[in-house]
XYZ file of C-alpha atoms in Angstrom:
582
model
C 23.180 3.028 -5.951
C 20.608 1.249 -7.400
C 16.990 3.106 -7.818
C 13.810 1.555 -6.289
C 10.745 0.983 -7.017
C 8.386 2.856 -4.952
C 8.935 6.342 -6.593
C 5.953 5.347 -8.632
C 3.612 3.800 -6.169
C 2.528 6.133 -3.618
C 2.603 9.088 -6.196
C -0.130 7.789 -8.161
C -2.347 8.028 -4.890
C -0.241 10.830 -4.009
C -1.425 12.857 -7.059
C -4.550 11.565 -7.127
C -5.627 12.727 -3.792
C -6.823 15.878 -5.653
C -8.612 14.197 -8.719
C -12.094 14.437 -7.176
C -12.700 18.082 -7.331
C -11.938 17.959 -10.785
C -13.920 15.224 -11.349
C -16.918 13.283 -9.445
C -15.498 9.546 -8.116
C -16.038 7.264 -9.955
C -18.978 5.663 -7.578
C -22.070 3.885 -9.314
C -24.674 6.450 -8.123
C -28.672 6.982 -9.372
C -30.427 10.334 -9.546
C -34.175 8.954 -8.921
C -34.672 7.702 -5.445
C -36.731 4.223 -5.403
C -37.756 1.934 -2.110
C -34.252 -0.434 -3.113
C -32.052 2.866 -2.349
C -29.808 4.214 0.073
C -28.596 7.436 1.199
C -25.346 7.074 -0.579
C -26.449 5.751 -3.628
C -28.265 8.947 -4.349
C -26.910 11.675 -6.706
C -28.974 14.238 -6.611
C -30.076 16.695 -3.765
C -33.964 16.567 -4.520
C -33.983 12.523 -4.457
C -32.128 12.544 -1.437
C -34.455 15.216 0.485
C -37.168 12.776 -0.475
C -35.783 9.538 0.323
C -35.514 7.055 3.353
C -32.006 5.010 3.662
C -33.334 1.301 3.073
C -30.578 0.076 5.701
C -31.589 1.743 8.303
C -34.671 3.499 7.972
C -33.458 7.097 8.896
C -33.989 9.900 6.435
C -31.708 10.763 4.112
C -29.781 14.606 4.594
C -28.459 16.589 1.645
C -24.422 17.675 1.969
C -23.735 20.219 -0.294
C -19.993 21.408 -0.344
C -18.399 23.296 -3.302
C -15.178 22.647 -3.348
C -15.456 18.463 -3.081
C -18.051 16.509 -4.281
C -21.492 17.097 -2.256
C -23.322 13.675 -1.187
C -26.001 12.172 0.479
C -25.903 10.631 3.605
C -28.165 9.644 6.849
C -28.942 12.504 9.118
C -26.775 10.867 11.698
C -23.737 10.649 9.682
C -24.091 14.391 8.676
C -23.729 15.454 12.497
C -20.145 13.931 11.708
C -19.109 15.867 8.542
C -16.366 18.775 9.285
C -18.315 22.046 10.108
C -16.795 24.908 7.403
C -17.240 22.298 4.332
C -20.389 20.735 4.206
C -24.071 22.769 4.024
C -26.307 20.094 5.274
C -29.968 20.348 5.025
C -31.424 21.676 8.336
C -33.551 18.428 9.111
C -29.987 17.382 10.182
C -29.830 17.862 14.266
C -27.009 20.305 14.307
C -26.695 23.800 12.289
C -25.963 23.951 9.290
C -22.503 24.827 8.317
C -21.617 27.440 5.647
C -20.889 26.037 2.504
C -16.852 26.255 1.571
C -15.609 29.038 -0.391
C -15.764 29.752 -3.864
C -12.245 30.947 -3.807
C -10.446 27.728 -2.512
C -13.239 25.732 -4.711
C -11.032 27.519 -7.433
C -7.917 26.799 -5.568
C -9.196 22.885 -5.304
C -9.423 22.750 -9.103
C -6.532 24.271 -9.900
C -3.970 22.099 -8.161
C -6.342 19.366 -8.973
C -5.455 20.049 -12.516
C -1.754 20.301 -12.095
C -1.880 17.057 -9.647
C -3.233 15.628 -12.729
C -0.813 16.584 -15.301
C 1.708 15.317 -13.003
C 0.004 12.006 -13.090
C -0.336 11.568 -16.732
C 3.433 13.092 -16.900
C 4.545 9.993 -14.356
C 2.531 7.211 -17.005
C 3.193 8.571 -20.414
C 6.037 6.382 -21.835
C 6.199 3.925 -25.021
C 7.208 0.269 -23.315
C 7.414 -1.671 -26.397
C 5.044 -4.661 -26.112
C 5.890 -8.335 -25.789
C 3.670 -11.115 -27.173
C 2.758 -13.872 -24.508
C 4.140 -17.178 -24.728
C 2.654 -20.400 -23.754
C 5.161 -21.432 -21.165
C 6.294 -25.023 -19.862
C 4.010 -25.405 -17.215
C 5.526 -27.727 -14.714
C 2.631 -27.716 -12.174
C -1.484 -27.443 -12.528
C -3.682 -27.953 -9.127
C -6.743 -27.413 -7.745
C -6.966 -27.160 -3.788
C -10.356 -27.069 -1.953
C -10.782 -25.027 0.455
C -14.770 -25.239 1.652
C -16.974 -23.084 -0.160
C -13.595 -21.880 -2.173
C -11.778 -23.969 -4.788
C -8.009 -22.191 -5.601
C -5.721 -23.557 -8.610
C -1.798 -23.516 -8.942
C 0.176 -23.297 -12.287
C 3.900 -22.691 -12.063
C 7.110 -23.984 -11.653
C 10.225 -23.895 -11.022
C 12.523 -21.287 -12.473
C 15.792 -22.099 -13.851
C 18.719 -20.637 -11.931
C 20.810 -19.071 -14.823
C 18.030 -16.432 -14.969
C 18.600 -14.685 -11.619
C 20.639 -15.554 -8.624
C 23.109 -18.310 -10.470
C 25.481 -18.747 -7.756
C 23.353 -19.750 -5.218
C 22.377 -23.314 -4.411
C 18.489 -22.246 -3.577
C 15.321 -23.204 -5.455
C 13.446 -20.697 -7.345
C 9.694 -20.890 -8.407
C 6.739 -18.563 -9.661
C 3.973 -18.854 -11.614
C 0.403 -18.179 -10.614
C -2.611 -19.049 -7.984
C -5.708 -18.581 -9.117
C -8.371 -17.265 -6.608
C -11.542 -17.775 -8.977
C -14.519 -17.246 -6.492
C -14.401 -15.406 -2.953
C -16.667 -14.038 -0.245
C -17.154 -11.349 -2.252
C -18.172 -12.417 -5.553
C -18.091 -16.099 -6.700
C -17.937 -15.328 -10.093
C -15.240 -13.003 -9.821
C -11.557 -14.555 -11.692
C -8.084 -12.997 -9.920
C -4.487 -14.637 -10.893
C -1.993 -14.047 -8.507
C 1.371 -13.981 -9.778
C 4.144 -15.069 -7.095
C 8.014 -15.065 -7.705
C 9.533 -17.102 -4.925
C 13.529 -18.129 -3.966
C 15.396 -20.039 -1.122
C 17.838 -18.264 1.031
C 21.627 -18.250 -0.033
C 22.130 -20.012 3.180
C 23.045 -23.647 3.530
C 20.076 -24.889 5.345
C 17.149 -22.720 4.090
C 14.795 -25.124 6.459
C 16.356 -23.496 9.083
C 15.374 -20.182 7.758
C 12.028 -18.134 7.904
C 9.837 -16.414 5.215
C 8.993 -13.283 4.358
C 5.998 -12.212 2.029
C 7.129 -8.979 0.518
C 4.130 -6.767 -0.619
C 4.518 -3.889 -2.988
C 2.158 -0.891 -2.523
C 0.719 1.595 -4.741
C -1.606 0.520 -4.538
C -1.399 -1.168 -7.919
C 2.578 -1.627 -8.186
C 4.669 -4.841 -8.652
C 6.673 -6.186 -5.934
C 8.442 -8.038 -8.963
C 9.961 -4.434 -9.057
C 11.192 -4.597 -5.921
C 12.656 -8.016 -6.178
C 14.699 -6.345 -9.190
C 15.587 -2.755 -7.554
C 15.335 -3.177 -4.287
C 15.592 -6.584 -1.755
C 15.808 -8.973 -4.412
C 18.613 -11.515 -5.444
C 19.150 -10.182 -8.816
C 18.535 -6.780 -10.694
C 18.316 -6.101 -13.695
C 20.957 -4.536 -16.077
C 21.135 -0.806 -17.780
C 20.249 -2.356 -20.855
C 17.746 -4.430 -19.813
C 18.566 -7.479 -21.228
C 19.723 -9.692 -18.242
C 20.476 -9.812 -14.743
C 23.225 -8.814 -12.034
C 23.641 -10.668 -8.746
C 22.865 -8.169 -5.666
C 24.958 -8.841 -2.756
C 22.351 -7.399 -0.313
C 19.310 -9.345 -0.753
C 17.325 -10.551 2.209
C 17.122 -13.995 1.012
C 20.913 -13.865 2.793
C 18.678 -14.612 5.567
C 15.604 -15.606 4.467
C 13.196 -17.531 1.747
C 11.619 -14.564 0.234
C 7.758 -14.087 -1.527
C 7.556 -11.702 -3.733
C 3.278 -10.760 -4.334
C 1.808 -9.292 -7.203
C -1.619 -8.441 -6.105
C -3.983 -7.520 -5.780
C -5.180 -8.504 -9.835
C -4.288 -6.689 -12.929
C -0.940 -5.697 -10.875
C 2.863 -6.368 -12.823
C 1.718 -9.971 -14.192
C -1.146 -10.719 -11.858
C -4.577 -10.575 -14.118
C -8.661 -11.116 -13.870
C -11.011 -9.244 -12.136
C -9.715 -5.506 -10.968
C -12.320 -4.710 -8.481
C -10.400 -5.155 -4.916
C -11.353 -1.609 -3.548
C -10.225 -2.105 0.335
C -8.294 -3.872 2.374
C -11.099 -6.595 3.482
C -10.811 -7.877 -0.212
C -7.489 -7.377 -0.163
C -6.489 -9.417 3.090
C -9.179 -12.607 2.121
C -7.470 -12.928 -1.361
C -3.815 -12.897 -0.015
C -4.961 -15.578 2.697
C -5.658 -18.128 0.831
C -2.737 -17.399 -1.352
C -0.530 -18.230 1.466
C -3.020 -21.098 1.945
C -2.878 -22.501 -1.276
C 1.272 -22.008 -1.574
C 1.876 -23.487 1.299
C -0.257 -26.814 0.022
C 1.771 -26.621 -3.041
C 5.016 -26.285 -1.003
C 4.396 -28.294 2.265
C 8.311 -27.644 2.647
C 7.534 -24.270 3.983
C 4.576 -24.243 5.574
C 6.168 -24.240 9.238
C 8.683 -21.559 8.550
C 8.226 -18.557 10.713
C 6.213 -15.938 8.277
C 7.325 -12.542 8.676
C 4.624 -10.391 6.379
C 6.389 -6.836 5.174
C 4.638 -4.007 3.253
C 6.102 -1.038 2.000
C 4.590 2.721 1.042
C 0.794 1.286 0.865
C 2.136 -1.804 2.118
C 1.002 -0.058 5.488
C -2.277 -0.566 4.564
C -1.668 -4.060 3.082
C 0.597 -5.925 5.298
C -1.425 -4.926 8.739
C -4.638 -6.346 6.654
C -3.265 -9.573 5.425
C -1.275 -10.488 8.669
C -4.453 -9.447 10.923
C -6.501 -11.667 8.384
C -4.003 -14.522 9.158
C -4.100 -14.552 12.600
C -8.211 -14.742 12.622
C -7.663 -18.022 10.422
C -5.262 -19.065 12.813
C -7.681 -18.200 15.342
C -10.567 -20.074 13.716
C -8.968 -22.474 11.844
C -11.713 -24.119 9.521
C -10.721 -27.851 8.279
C -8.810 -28.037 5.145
C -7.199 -25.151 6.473
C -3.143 -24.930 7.459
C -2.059 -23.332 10.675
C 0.128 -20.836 9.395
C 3.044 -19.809 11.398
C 2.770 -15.916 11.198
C 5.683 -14.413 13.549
C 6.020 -11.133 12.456
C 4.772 -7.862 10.781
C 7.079 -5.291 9.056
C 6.096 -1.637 7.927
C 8.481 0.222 5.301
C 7.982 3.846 5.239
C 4.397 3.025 5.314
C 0.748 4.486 5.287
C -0.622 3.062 8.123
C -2.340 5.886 10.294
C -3.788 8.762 7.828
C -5.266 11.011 10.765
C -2.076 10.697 12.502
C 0.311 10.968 9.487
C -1.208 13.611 7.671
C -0.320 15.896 10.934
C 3.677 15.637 10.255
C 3.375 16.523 6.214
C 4.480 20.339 7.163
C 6.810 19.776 9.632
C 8.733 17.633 7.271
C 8.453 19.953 4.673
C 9.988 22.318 6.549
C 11.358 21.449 9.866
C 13.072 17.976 8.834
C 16.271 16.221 10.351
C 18.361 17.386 7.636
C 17.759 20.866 8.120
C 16.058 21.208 4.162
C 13.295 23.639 3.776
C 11.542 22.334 0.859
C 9.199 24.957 0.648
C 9.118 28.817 1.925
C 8.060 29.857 5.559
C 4.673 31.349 4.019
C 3.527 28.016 2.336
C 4.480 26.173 5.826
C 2.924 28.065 7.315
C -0.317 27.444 4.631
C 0.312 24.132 4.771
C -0.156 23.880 8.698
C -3.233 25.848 8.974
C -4.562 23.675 6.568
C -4.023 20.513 8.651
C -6.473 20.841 11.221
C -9.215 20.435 8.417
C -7.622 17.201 6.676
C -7.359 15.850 9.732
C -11.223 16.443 10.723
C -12.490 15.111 7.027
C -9.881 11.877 8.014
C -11.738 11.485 11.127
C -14.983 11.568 9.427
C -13.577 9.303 6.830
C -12.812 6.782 9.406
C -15.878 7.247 11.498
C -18.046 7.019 8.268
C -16.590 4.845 5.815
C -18.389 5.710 2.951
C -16.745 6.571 -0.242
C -17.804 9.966 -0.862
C -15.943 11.332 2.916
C -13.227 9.295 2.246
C -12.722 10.908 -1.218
C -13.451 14.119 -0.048
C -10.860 13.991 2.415
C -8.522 12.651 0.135
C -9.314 15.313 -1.746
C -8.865 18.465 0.478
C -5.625 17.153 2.096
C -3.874 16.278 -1.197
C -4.540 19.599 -2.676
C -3.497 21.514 0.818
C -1.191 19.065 2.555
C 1.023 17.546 -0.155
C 0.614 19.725 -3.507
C 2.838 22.773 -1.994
C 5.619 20.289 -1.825
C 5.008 18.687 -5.008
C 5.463 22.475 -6.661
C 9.024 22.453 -4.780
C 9.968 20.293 -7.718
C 11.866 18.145 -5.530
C 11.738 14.390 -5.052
C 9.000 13.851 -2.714
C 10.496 10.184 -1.839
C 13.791 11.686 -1.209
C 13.835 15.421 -0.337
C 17.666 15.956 -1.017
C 17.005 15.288 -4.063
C 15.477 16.770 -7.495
C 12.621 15.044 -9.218
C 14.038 15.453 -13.146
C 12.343 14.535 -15.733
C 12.247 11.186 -15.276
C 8.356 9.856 -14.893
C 7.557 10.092 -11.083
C 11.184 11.123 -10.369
C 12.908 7.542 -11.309
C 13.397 5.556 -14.688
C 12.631 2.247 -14.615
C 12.468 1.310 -18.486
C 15.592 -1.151 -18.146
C 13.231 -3.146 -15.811
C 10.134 -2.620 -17.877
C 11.978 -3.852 -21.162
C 13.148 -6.491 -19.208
C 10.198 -8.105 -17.933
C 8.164 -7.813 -21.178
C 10.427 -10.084 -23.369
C 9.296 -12.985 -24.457
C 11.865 -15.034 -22.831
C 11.734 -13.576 -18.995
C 7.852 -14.206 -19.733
C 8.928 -17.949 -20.875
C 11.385 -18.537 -17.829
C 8.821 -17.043 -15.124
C 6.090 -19.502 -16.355
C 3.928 -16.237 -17.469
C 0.714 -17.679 -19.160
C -0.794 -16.430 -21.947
C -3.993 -14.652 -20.363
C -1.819 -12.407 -18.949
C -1.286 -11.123 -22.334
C -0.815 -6.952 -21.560
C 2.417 -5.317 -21.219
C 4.401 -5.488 -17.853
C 4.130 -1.934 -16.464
C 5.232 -0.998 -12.903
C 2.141 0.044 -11.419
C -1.720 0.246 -12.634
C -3.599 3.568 -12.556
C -6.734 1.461 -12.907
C -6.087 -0.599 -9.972
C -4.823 2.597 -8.297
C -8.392 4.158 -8.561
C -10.136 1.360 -7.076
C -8.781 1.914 -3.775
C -9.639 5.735 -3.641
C -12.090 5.203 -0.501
C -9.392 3.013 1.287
C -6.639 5.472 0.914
C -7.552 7.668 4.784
C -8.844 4.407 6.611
C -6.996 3.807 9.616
C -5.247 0.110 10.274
C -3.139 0.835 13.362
C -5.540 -1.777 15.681
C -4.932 -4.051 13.371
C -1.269 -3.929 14.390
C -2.318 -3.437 18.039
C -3.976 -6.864 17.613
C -0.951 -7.959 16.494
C 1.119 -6.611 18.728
C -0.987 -7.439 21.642
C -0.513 -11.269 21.071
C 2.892 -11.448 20.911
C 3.634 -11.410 16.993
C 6.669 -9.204 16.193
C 6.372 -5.376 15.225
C 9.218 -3.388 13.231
C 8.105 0.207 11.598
C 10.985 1.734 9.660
C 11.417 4.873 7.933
C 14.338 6.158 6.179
C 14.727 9.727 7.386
C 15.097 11.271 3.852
C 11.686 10.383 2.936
C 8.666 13.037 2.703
C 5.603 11.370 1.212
C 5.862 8.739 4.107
C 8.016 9.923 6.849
C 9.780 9.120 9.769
C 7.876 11.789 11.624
C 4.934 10.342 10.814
C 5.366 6.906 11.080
C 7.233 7.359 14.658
C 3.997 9.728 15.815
C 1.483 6.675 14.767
C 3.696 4.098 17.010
C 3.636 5.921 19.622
C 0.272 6.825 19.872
C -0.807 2.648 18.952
C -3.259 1.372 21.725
C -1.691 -1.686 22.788
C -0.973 -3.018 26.061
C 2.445 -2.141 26.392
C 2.419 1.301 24.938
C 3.585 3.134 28.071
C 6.280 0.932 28.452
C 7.724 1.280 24.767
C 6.843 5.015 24.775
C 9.187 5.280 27.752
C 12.422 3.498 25.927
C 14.820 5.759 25.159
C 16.207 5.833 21.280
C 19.626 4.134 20.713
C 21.999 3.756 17.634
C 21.812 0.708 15.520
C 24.934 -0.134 14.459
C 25.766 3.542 13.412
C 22.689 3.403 10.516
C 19.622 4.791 12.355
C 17.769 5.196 15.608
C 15.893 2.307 17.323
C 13.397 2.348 19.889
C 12.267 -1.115 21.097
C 10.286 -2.850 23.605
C 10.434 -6.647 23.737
C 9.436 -7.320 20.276
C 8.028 -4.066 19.171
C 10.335 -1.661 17.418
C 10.839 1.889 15.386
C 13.647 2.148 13.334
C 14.614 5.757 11.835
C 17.205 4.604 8.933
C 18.986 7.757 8.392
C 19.812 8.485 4.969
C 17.465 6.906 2.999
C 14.268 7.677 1.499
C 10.993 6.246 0.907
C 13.127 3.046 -0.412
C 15.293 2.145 2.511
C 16.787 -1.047 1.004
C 17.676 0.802 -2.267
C 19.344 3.802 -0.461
C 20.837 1.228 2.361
C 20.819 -1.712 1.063
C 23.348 -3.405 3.697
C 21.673 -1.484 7.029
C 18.452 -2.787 5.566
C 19.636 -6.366 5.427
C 21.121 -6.359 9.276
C 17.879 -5.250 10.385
C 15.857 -7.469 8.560
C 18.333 -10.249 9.886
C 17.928 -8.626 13.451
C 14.013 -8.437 13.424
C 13.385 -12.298 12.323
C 16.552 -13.479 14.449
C 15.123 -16.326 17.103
C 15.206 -14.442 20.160
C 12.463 -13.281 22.710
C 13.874 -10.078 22.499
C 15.627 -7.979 19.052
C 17.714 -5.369 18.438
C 19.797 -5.493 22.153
């Protein structure tokens, strides 16, 4: 079997979830209040009893809490904050609650502190470094796109190096996305590994844009452990066909983004999924100007792990350009959205992490009765501070949630010692439960780097996920993109949430519980299917186009633990019929 990839992503959110209480976020703050402030740019509770918020004019309210990091925010926005763990000041219109208790303050820091060993346990490793080549660049373009100019470099890769059988192209190299809404002086590479399907015809075929989450990790990762046509050997020094890839069926993207992710480089400061959806946009805009030849396929977006966050965000931002297409702009032919064992819908998720731990499919009890039952009483709290954190969106909630529900919600099963992306099995020692350093020493010779066009500015070593990047996104991590798929869903573009059933950190529970509670026009209808096998792998639930698959068996990696269920369904979802999987 071979090992995936996402062992590492989610757990370095996963274990950072309880950083902030033993350190303040890393958020840009002052302690003097001035006329250019605002409430949440304040530090300190004096300058924020004094000060005005320069958005909106209403006074600023003091939110001290003891066991996450107090804040400042509008007196509005502290009616919101979860009564038993912020002590706002009493010009707020409610009472004030009582401030959280010393005791789990302590209890906070402590797992905080484990959580964190954890982390540095999961990224301590020597990966021998690989100095950068200038490759053969085959291709250099600049596309205009309005107010934003886009490059290409790249080419095409030769097929010896992975996938030699097939008659397919292959091609990666980079798009640079120098200058966005957000900052025009910003400077993000995009690195892109792209092949043909197997197939005879791959006109005939769709495309999928595979996204890696994290967030910070490679999807080249996943193009060599998981869905890709080629992994890598136990020595890593070459490659072995894999017999299961989805470019069987399809032409297949794999994205490294957003920048300073696997061998994408510039400026690291994507923090949400606003950034992250304009970037990947005009990605797809400027491949698909490189390659005309695929710019009608049928685009079927996937995400996996944080990919729930990702794909939603990049697929909703696709439609709106196809909605207001601007000139110089191509129509692009997005059919479908796909959600791996995904983080989509925090306040809903987070409500399943006990039951899983304890009342799963398989019958494991990964922790004892007494910590279940700890873990549910803590739930109704995380799932307040996720509220606020979506009814806020400011930093500081979002963190603080993040915060409280990583230390009470998914610590207790981290101290199981079992592998929280597969609960039948133990972690090890391995960093974050899997090794990966035959892919690592793989992709950080000098000749993979040669053969995948790599340029020379992206001259650090090749490491599976980013902590740095991983950080940026800490106020992103409890926001909410489930309307994004009703959008979606709503005008007719293809829905398929999967979850393999072995999977705790993401799971099936979870992710079944968010789809049926989506607001979308035909949720009664789909809520009222019944579940039915799928050829003998998992349980499906569909409604015209919409679908939840439970993949039993497999954990937070379903096409690593099933790699040839994974590839019928993937063939099922994109097949061209009104209606899939009957």
């Amino acid at each position: 079997m071979r090992i995936s990839q996402y062992a590492i992503e989610l757990a370095f959110t996963i274990t950072t979830l309880a950083l902030a209480a033993a350190s303040v976020p890393q958020i840009t703050v002052t302690d003097v209040a001035d006329e250019d402030s605002n409430c949440h740019d304040i530090a300190s509770s004096d300058a924020c009893r004094s000060a005005t918020d320069l958005e909106s004019g209403a006074e600023c309210v003091w939110c001290e809490c003891a066991a996450v990091p107090s804040l400042c925010v509008t007196a509005d926005e502290a009616k919101g904050l979860p009564a038993g763990v912020f002590n706002c000041d009493a010009t707020a219109s409610r009472v004030a609650s009582p401030v959280i208790s010393s005791q789990l303050a302590e209890d906070v820091a402590a797992r905080s502190t484990k959580n964190t060993a954890d982390a540095a346990h999961g990224l301590r490793g020597a990966f021998g470094t690989a100095d950068a080549v200038d490759p053969k660049i085959t291709s250099s373009r600049t596309y205009n796109f309005g107010a934003r100019t886009v490059g290409h470099v790249g080419g095409e890769v030769d097929k010896s190096f992975c996938d030699a059988d097939s008659s397919g192209k292959s091609y990666s190299g980079y798009v640079d996305l120098s200058g966005s809404a957000f900052d025009v002086d910003e400077s993000k590479n995009y690195f892109y590994w792209f092949f043909e399907s197997r197939s005879e015809d791959p006109s005939k075929d769709p495309l999928i844009l595979w996204l890696t989450g994290g967030p910070g990790c490679s999807s080249t990762l996943a193009l060599l452990t998981e869905n890709g046509p080629c992994s890598v050997n136990a020595e890593g020094t070459g490659t072995v066909p894999n017999p299961y890839s989805w470019t069987e069926h399809a032409n297949v993207i794999w994205l490294d983004q957003p920048a300073g992710v696997g061998y994408s480089y510039g400026t690291t400061n994507d923090k949400n999924e606003e950034m992250v959806g304009e970037d990947a946009y005009y990605f797809l805009q400027t491949f698909f100007q490189q390659y005309p030849q695929y710019a009608k396929m049928r685009l079927f977006i996937v995400g996996e792990s944080y990919g729930g966050h990702y794909a939603p965000a990049i697929a909703h931002r696709t439609w709106l350009g196809n909605k207001g297409l601007k000139d110089g702009l191509i129509h692009i032919n997005l059919a479908g959205l796909g959600i791996g064992n995904g983080l989509t819908d925090p306040h809903i998720q987070y409500g399943y992490y006990a039951e899983m731990a304890y009342n799963n499919s398989h019958g494991i009890k990964t922790v004892s009765e007494a910590v279940y039952e700890e873990m549910k009483s803590a739930t109704p709290l995380c799932l307040q501070m996720i509220q606020t954190c979506n009814n806020l969106k400011t930093d500081f909630v979002c963190q603080s949630a993040q915060t409280y529900c990583g230390a009470f919600i998914t610590s207790p099963y981290y101290a199981s010692g079992l592998n929280p992306y597969d609960i039948r099995k133990e972690c090890g020692d391995a960093a974050l439960c899997y090794d990966f350093s035959n892919v690592e020493k793989f992709l950080n010779l000098d000749s993979t780097r040669d053969a995948l066009h790599v340029t020379s500015e992206s001259d650090s070593t090749w490491v599976t996920c980013n902590n740095d990047v991983n950080r940026q996104f800490a106020g992103d991590w409890m926001l909410d993109y489930a309307p994004f798929v009703a959008d979606l869903a709503n005008d007719g573009i293809r829905v398929m949430i999967y979850a393999g059933d072995c999977d705790f950190i993401c799971n099936y529970m979870g992710n079944k519980a968010w789809a049926l509670d989506l607001e979308w026009n035909h949720k009664e209808e789909f809520n009222a299917e019944d579940d039915k096998e799928f050829l003998d792998g998992g349980l499906v639930r569909v409604f015209q186009s919409f679908v939840f698959l439970q993949v039993y068996e497999a954990g937070h990696m379903v096409p690593s633990d099933q790699p040839e269920f994974s590839l019928a369904m993937i063939k099922e979802f994109m097949k061209d019929d009104i209606e899939v999987f009957v």
